[in-house]
Coordinates of C-alpha atoms in Angstrom, one line a residue:
M1 CA 0.0 0.0 0.0
S2 CA 1.4 3.4 -1.0
D3 CA 1.3 6.5 1.3
D4 CA -1.5 7.9 -0.8
E5 CA -3.8 5.0 -0.5
P6 CA -6.3 4.9 2.5
D7 CA -6.1 2.2 5.1
L8 CA -9.4 0.6 4.5
E9 CA -9.3 -1.6 7.7
L10 CA -8.6 1.5 9.8
L11 CA -11.4 3.4 8.1
A12 CA -13.8 0.6 8.8
L13 CA -12.9 0.5 12.5
L14 CA -13.3 4.3 12.8
R15 CA -16.7 4.1 11.0
Q16 CA -17.9 1.4 13.4
H17 CA -16.7 3.4 16.4
L18 CA -18.5 6.6 15.2
Q19 CA -21.7 4.5 14.5
G20 CA -21.6 3.2 18.1
K21 CA -20.9 -0.4 17.0
L22 CA -17.5 -0.6 18.5
K23 CA -16.4 0.7 21.9
L24 CA -12.7 0.7 22.4
D25 CA -13.0 0.4 26.2
D26 CA -15.3 -2.7 26.1
E27 CA -12.7 -4.8 27.8
P28 CA -11.0 -2.5 30.3
E29 CA -8.0 -3.2 32.5
T30 CA -7.6 -2.2 36.1
G31 CA -4.0 -1.4 35.8
V32 CA -3.2 -3.2 39.0
L33 CA -1.1 -6.0 37.6
E34 CA 0.8 -3.5 35.3
S35 CA 1.5 -1.3 38.4
A36 CA 2.7 -4.3 40.4
E37 CA 5.1 -5.4 37.6
Y38 CA 6.5 -1.9 37.3
V39 CA 7.2 -1.7 41.0
Y40 CA 8.8 -5.2 41.0
N41 CA 11.1 -4.2 38.1
N42 CA 12.1 -0.9 39.8
C43 CA 12.2 -1.7 43.6
I44 CA 15.3 -2.3 45.8
D45 CA 13.8 -3.3 49.1
V46 CA 11.7 -6.3 48.2
A47 CA 12.7 -9.3 46.0
L48 CA 11.2 -12.6 44.9
D49 CA 12.8 -16.0 45.3
M50 CA 11.8 -17.8 42.1
R51 CA 12.6 -21.3 43.4
S52 CA 10.5 -20.7 46.5
C53 CA 7.6 -19.4 44.4
K54 CA 7.7 -22.5 42.3
N55 CA 7.7 -24.7 45.4
A56 CA 4.9 -22.6 46.9
A57 CA 2.8 -23.1 43.7
A58 CA 3.1 -26.8 44.0
A59 CA 2.2 -26.8 47.7
I60 CA -0.7 -24.4 47.4
Y61 CA -2.2 -26.3 44.5
S62 CA -1.9 -29.6 46.4
Q63 CA -3.5 -28.2 49.5
M64 CA -6.3 -26.5 47.6
Q65 CA -7.1 -29.8 45.9
Q66 CA -7.1 -31.6 49.2
K67 CA -9.5 -29.1 50.8
E68 CA -11.6 -28.8 47.6
Y69 CA -11.1 -25.1 47.6
S70 CA -13.5 -23.2 45.3
P71 CA -15.7 -20.1 45.3
A72 CA -18.3 -22.0 47.3
T73 CA -15.8 -22.0 50.2
W74 CA -16.6 -18.3 50.8
S75 CA -20.2 -19.0 51.8
S76 CA -19.2 -21.9 54.0
H77 CA -17.7 -19.5 56.6
E78 CA -20.0 -19.2 59.6
L79 CA -20.5 -15.5 59.5
H80 CA -20.7 -14.9 55.7
P81 CA -24.2 -14.3 54.3
K82 CA -26.0 -17.4 53.1
T83 CA -28.7 -15.7 51.0
K84 CA -28.2 -14.7 47.4
D85 CA -30.2 -11.5 46.9
E86 CA -30.0 -7.7 47.0
S87 CA -29.6 -7.7 50.8
T88 CA -26.5 -9.8 50.4
V89 CA -25.1 -7.4 47.9
A90 CA -25.7 -4.5 50.3
F91 CA -24.0 -6.5 53.1
I92 CA -20.9 -7.2 51.0
F93 CA -20.6 -3.6 49.8
T94 CA -20.8 -2.4 53.4
M95 CA -18.4 -5.1 54.6
D96 CA -15.7 -4.1 52.0
L97 CA -16.3 -0.4 52.4
L98 CA -15.2 -0.9 56.0
N99 CA -12.7 -3.8 55.5
F100 CA -9.5 -2.2 56.8
S101 CA -7.1 -1.9 59.7
F102 CA -7.9 -4.5 62.4
W103 CA -4.4 -5.2 63.6
S104 CA -3.5 -4.5 67.2
E105 CA -0.3 -4.4 69.3
K106 CA -2.3 -5.8 72.3
S107 CA -2.4 -9.5 73.2
E108 CA -5.1 -11.8 71.8
T109 CA -7.2 -11.5 75.0
E110 CA -6.8 -7.6 75.1
R111 CA -7.2 -6.7 71.5
F112 CA -10.4 -5.3 69.9
A113 CA -13.0 -8.1 69.6
I114 CA -16.6 -8.6 68.9
E115 CA -18.7 -11.1 70.9
Y116 CA -21.4 -12.7 68.8
R117 CA -23.2 -16.0 68.7
G118 CA -21.4 -17.2 71.8
R119 CA -18.0 -16.6 70.2
R120 CA -15.3 -14.0 70.3
W121 CA -14.2 -12.7 66.9
T122 CA -11.1 -10.7 66.0
G123 CA -9.5 -9.2 62.8
Y124 CA -11.6 -9.2 59.7
W125 CA -14.2 -11.5 61.3
S126 CA -14.8 -8.9 64.0
L127 CA -16.1 -6.6 61.2
V128 CA -18.4 -9.3 59.8
A129 CA -19.7 -10.2 63.3
A130 CA -20.3 -6.6 64.1
L131 CA -22.4 -6.0 61.0
Q132 CA -24.4 -9.2 61.6
R133 CA -25.0 -8.2 65.2
A134 CA -26.1 -4.7 64.2
L135 CA -28.7 -6.1 61.8
D136 CA -29.9 -8.5 64.5
E137 CA -30.4 -5.5 66.8
G138 CA -32.4 -3.6 64.2
I139 CA -29.7 -1.1 63.1
P140 CA -29.8 -0.8 59.3
I141 CA -26.1 -0.6 59.0
T142 CA -26.1 -1.8 55.3
D143 CA -28.6 0.8 54.1
S144 CA -27.1 3.7 52.2
H145 CA -30.1 5.9 53.3
F146 CA -29.0 5.3 56.9
W147 CA -25.4 6.3 56.1
Q148 CA -26.6 9.7 54.9
D149 CA -28.6 10.5 58.0
E150 CA -26.2 12.3 60.3
E151 CA -28.6 12.0 63.3
E152 CA -29.3 8.3 62.9
C153 CA -25.9 7.2 61.7
S154 CA -23.8 9.2 64.1
L155 CA -20.4 8.4 65.6
A156 CA -22.1 7.3 68.8
V157 CA -24.3 4.8 66.9
L158 CA -21.2 3.5 65.1
K159 CA -19.5 3.1 68.4
Q160 CA -22.5 1.0 69.5
V161 CA -22.3 -1.1 66.3
F162 CA -18.6 -1.8 66.9
R163 CA -18.6 -2.0 70.7
S164 CA -15.9 -4.3 71.8
C165 CA -15.9 -7.0 74.5
T166 CA -12.4 -5.7 75.5
D167 CA -11.2 -2.3 76.5
E168 CA -9.7 -1.6 73.1
E169 CA -11.9 0.1 70.5
I170 CA -11.9 -0.5 66.8
P171 CA -9.2 1.6 65.0
L172 CA -10.1 4.5 62.7
L173 CA -13.7 4.7 63.7
E174 CA -14.1 8.3 62.4
E175 CA -12.6 7.3 59.1
R176 CA -15.1 4.4 58.8
L177 CA -17.9 6.8 59.4
A178 CA -16.4 9.1 56.6
C179 CA -16.4 6.1 54.2
L180 CA -20.1 5.4 54.9
R181 CA -21.0 9.1 54.5
E182 CA -19.2 9.4 51.1
A183 CA -20.5 6.1 49.8
G184 CA -24.1 7.1 50.7
K185 CA -23.7 10.4 48.9
V186 CA -22.2 8.9 45.7
L187 CA -24.8 6.1 45.6
Y188 CA -27.6 8.8 46.0
E189 CA -26.1 11.1 43.3
K190 CA -25.1 8.5 40.7
Y191 CA -26.9 5.2 41.4
D192 CA -30.3 6.0 42.8
C193 CA -29.2 4.7 46.2
D194 CA -29.0 1.2 44.8
I195 CA -25.7 -0.7 44.8
T196 CA -27.1 -3.2 42.2
N197 CA -27.3 -0.2 39.8
L198 CA -23.6 0.2 40.2
I199 CA -23.0 -3.5 39.5
E200 CA -25.3 -3.3 36.4
D201 CA -23.2 -0.3 35.1
A202 CA -20.2 -2.6 35.0
K203 CA -21.9 -4.6 32.3
G204 CA -20.5 -7.9 33.5
S205 CA -16.9 -6.8 33.7
A206 CA -15.0 -7.2 36.9
A207 CA -12.4 -4.7 35.7
R208 CA -15.0 -2.1 34.9
L209 CA -16.6 -2.5 38.3
V210 CA -13.2 -2.0 40.0
N211 CA -12.6 1.1 37.8
L212 CA -16.0 2.5 38.6
L213 CA -15.4 2.1 42.4
A214 CA -12.0 3.8 42.1
Q215 CA -13.4 6.6 39.9
D216 CA -16.5 7.4 41.8
F217 CA -15.5 6.7 45.4
T218 CA -12.4 8.3 46.8
C219 CA -12.4 5.8 49.7
F220 CA -11.8 3.0 47.1
R221 CA -9.1 4.9 45.2
D222 CA -6.1 3.0 46.5
E223 CA -3.4 4.7 44.3
H224 CA 0.1 5.8 45.3
Q225 CA 3.2 7.5 43.9
F226 CA 6.4 5.5 43.5
D227 CA 9.8 6.2 42.1
G228 CA 8.9 9.5 40.6
R229 CA 6.5 7.8 38.1
K230 CA 3.9 10.3 36.8
K231 CA 1.3 7.6 36.5
P232 CA 0.1 6.4 40.0
I233 CA 0.6 2.9 41.2
R234 CA -2.9 1.3 41.4
L235 CA -3.3 -1.4 44.2
L236 CA -7.0 -1.1 44.7
K237 CA -7.3 -3.7 47.5
R238 CA -10.8 -3.1 48.7
A239 CA -12.3 -2.3 45.3
Q240 CA -10.9 -5.7 44.0
I241 CA -12.0 -7.7 47.0
L242 CA -15.5 -6.3 46.8
V243 CA -15.7 -7.7 43.2
A244 CA -14.1 -11.0 44.4
D245 CA -16.5 -11.3 47.3
L246 CA -19.5 -10.8 45.0
W247 CA -18.1 -13.4 42.6
A248 CA -17.4 -15.9 45.4
C249 CA -20.7 -15.4 47.3
F250 CA -22.8 -15.8 44.1
E251 CA -20.5 -18.4 42.7
G252 CA -20.1 -16.6 39.4
K253 CA -23.8 -16.2 38.8
G254 CA -26.3 -13.3 39.1
Y255 CA -24.7 -10.3 40.8
G256 CA -21.4 -12.3 40.9
E257 CA -21.2 -13.0 37.2
F258 CA -18.1 -11.4 35.6
R259 CA -16.7 -12.6 32.3
D260 CA -13.2 -11.2 33.1
I261 CA -13.0 -12.2 36.8
D262 CA -9.4 -13.5 36.3
K263 CA -8.2 -9.9 35.8
I264 CA -8.6 -9.4 39.5
T265 CA -5.3 -9.7 41.3
M266 CA -4.6 -10.7 44.9
F267 CA -5.6 -8.1 47.6
A268 CA -2.5 -6.3 48.8
D269 CA -2.8 -6.1 52.6
Y270 CA -0.5 -7.0 55.4
R271 CA -1.4 -10.7 55.8
I272 CA -0.5 -12.0 52.4
P273 CA 3.0 -10.4 52.4
Q274 CA 3.4 -12.1 55.8
I275 CA 2.8 -15.6 54.6
L276 CA 4.7 -15.1 51.4
N277 CA 7.7 -14.0 53.5
T278 CA 7.2 -17.0 55.8
M279 CA 7.2 -19.3 52.7
G280 CA 10.5 -17.7 51.5
C281 CA 8.9 -16.2 48.4
L282 CA 9.1 -12.6 49.4
L283 CA 12.5 -11.3 50.6
Y284 CA 13.2 -8.0 52.3
S285 CA 16.2 -5.7 52.4
P286 CA 17.9 -5.6 55.9
L287 CA 16.4 -2.2 56.7
L288 CA 12.8 -3.3 55.8
E289 CA 13.2 -6.7 57.4
M290 CA 14.3 -4.9 60.7
A291 CA 11.3 -2.6 60.5
V292 CA 8.9 -5.5 60.1
K293 CA 10.5 -7.7 62.8
D294 CA 10.7 -4.8 65.2
K295 CA 7.0 -4.0 64.5
K296 CA 7.8 -0.4 63.5
E297 CA 5.1 1.3 61.6
V298 CA 5.6 1.4 57.8
V299 CA 4.0 4.6 56.7
S300 CA 1.1 4.3 54.3
G301 CA 2.2 5.3 50.7
S302 CA 5.9 5.1 51.6
S303 CA 8.3 3.4 49.2
H304 CA 8.7 0.5 51.5
E305 CA 4.9 0.0 51.8
V306 CA 4.2 0.3 48.1
Q307 CA 7.0 -2.2 47.4
L308 CA 5.6 -4.7 49.9
R309 CA 2.1 -4.6 48.5
A310 CA 2.9 -4.4 44.8
C311 CA 5.5 -7.2 45.0
S312 CA 3.0 -9.4 46.8
I313 CA 0.6 -8.9 43.9
W314 CA 3.3 -9.9 41.4
C315 CA 4.4 -12.8 43.5
V316 CA 0.9 -14.3 43.6
E317 CA 0.6 -13.7 39.9
L318 CA 3.8 -15.7 39.3
I319 CA 2.5 -18.5 41.6
R320 CA -0.8 -18.6 39.6
R321 CA 1.1 -18.8 36.3
E322 CA 3.2 -21.6 37.7
I323 CA 0.1 -23.6 38.8
I324 CA -1.5 -23.1 35.4
K325 CA 1.7 -24.2 33.7
A326 CA 1.8 -27.4 35.7
H327 CA -1.9 -28.0 35.6
P328 CA -3.5 -26.4 32.5
E329 CA -6.9 -27.7 33.4
A330 CA -6.9 -26.0 36.8
H331 CA -9.6 -23.4 37.4
I332 CA -7.5 -21.3 39.8
N333 CA -7.1 -17.5 39.8
A334 CA -5.4 -15.0 42.1
I335 CA -8.6 -14.6 44.1
L336 CA -8.7 -18.2 45.2
I337 CA -5.0 -18.2 46.0
D338 CA -5.4 -15.0 48.1
F339 CA -8.4 -16.5 50.0
F340 CA -6.5 -19.7 50.6
L341 CA -3.3 -17.9 51.8
Y342 CA -5.3 -15.7 54.1
D343 CA -7.1 -18.6 55.7
T344 CA -3.8 -20.4 56.0
I345 CA -2.0 -17.6 57.9
K346 CA -5.0 -17.1 60.2
E347 CA -4.9 -20.8 61.0
M348 CA -1.2 -20.6 61.7
E349 CA -1.8 -17.6 63.9
S350 CA -4.5 -19.4 65.9
K351 CA -1.9 -22.2 66.5
G352 CA 0.9 -19.7 67.4
K353 CA 2.9 -20.7 64.3
D354 CA 3.0 -17.3 62.6
N355 CA 6.6 -16.7 63.8
I356 CA 7.3 -13.8 61.3
P357 CA 5.2 -10.7 62.1
H358 CA 3.2 -8.8 59.5
H359 CA 4.2 -5.2 58.6
R360 CA 2.4 -2.4 60.5
T361 CA 0.6 0.2 58.4
R362 CA -2.5 2.1 59.7
S363 CA -4.6 3.2 56.8
I364 CA -8.1 2.8 55.2
W365 CA -6.7 0.9 52.3
Y366 CA -6.4 -2.4 54.1

């Protein structure tokens, strides 16, 4: 083709686009995996041990097979909702809106805990237990109209919802109230106060739903600067886990049906880096290792913290690829690997076998 001849294929594509038959963003990306790879390629304080990653992939796959790990495992947890309707969608949205910062420096008997159904719940499960207890007590904690009512949904009421059976209160309570307020406002202004409208706007795309959450809700916009890069590093822990929880709860159907669910990465928090480090997959520089072992706070958004989280995402991605390489028929994605690793480290913790501490970062992102 000469320079004077038109590119007929390009013209056809442009014509389709102008006529509305082709949307170039039909299959969006979240940018999380690309961000994680960038950080991994440019960081100096976190490294991956490839042999350990390969060994971890084999061990994880074997144990997941033994335990018959699948999306259905999510609903098998005692506190997770068992219904599959709009009320469950509202519960999951509320849960992941507030799913951050439960770690404590106090002992297991002194730390913040929720007493519910004759048991004592800590960590993430304290949040789920508190929400279930509030609903049992007639507090409409999952209703976006309630979040907007400053008299009904006050700091005092939220203290009641999250009242502890110990002397330690839940961290960042005011920040949690701010998240509810903002979410209520956005849902009112853009989605007719209905979370299912938000899901419908994603048009069956997990990546698009993640992007909508990050675009419309600042409290889901888990983005950070790193290494002078103009483009922010996207980690989006809570936005991604919200999509993953919908997918797992509804087992890939109804409100949990996403054609591109495998675009969701692991959820960069403080627990998964902990177990990856325990397994020898994630290695730290002496300075960072000392900070983690001495339980010094790693500042949110700092280079150390971004490296920890981003490299954890990339590490789980490599483990996933290794599993698929060895078992092409396996239906395993980063979500299931994350859920499995989280359950494993919590089980180790309950048995006193989590000898390596997790890093300490106090933020709303995780």
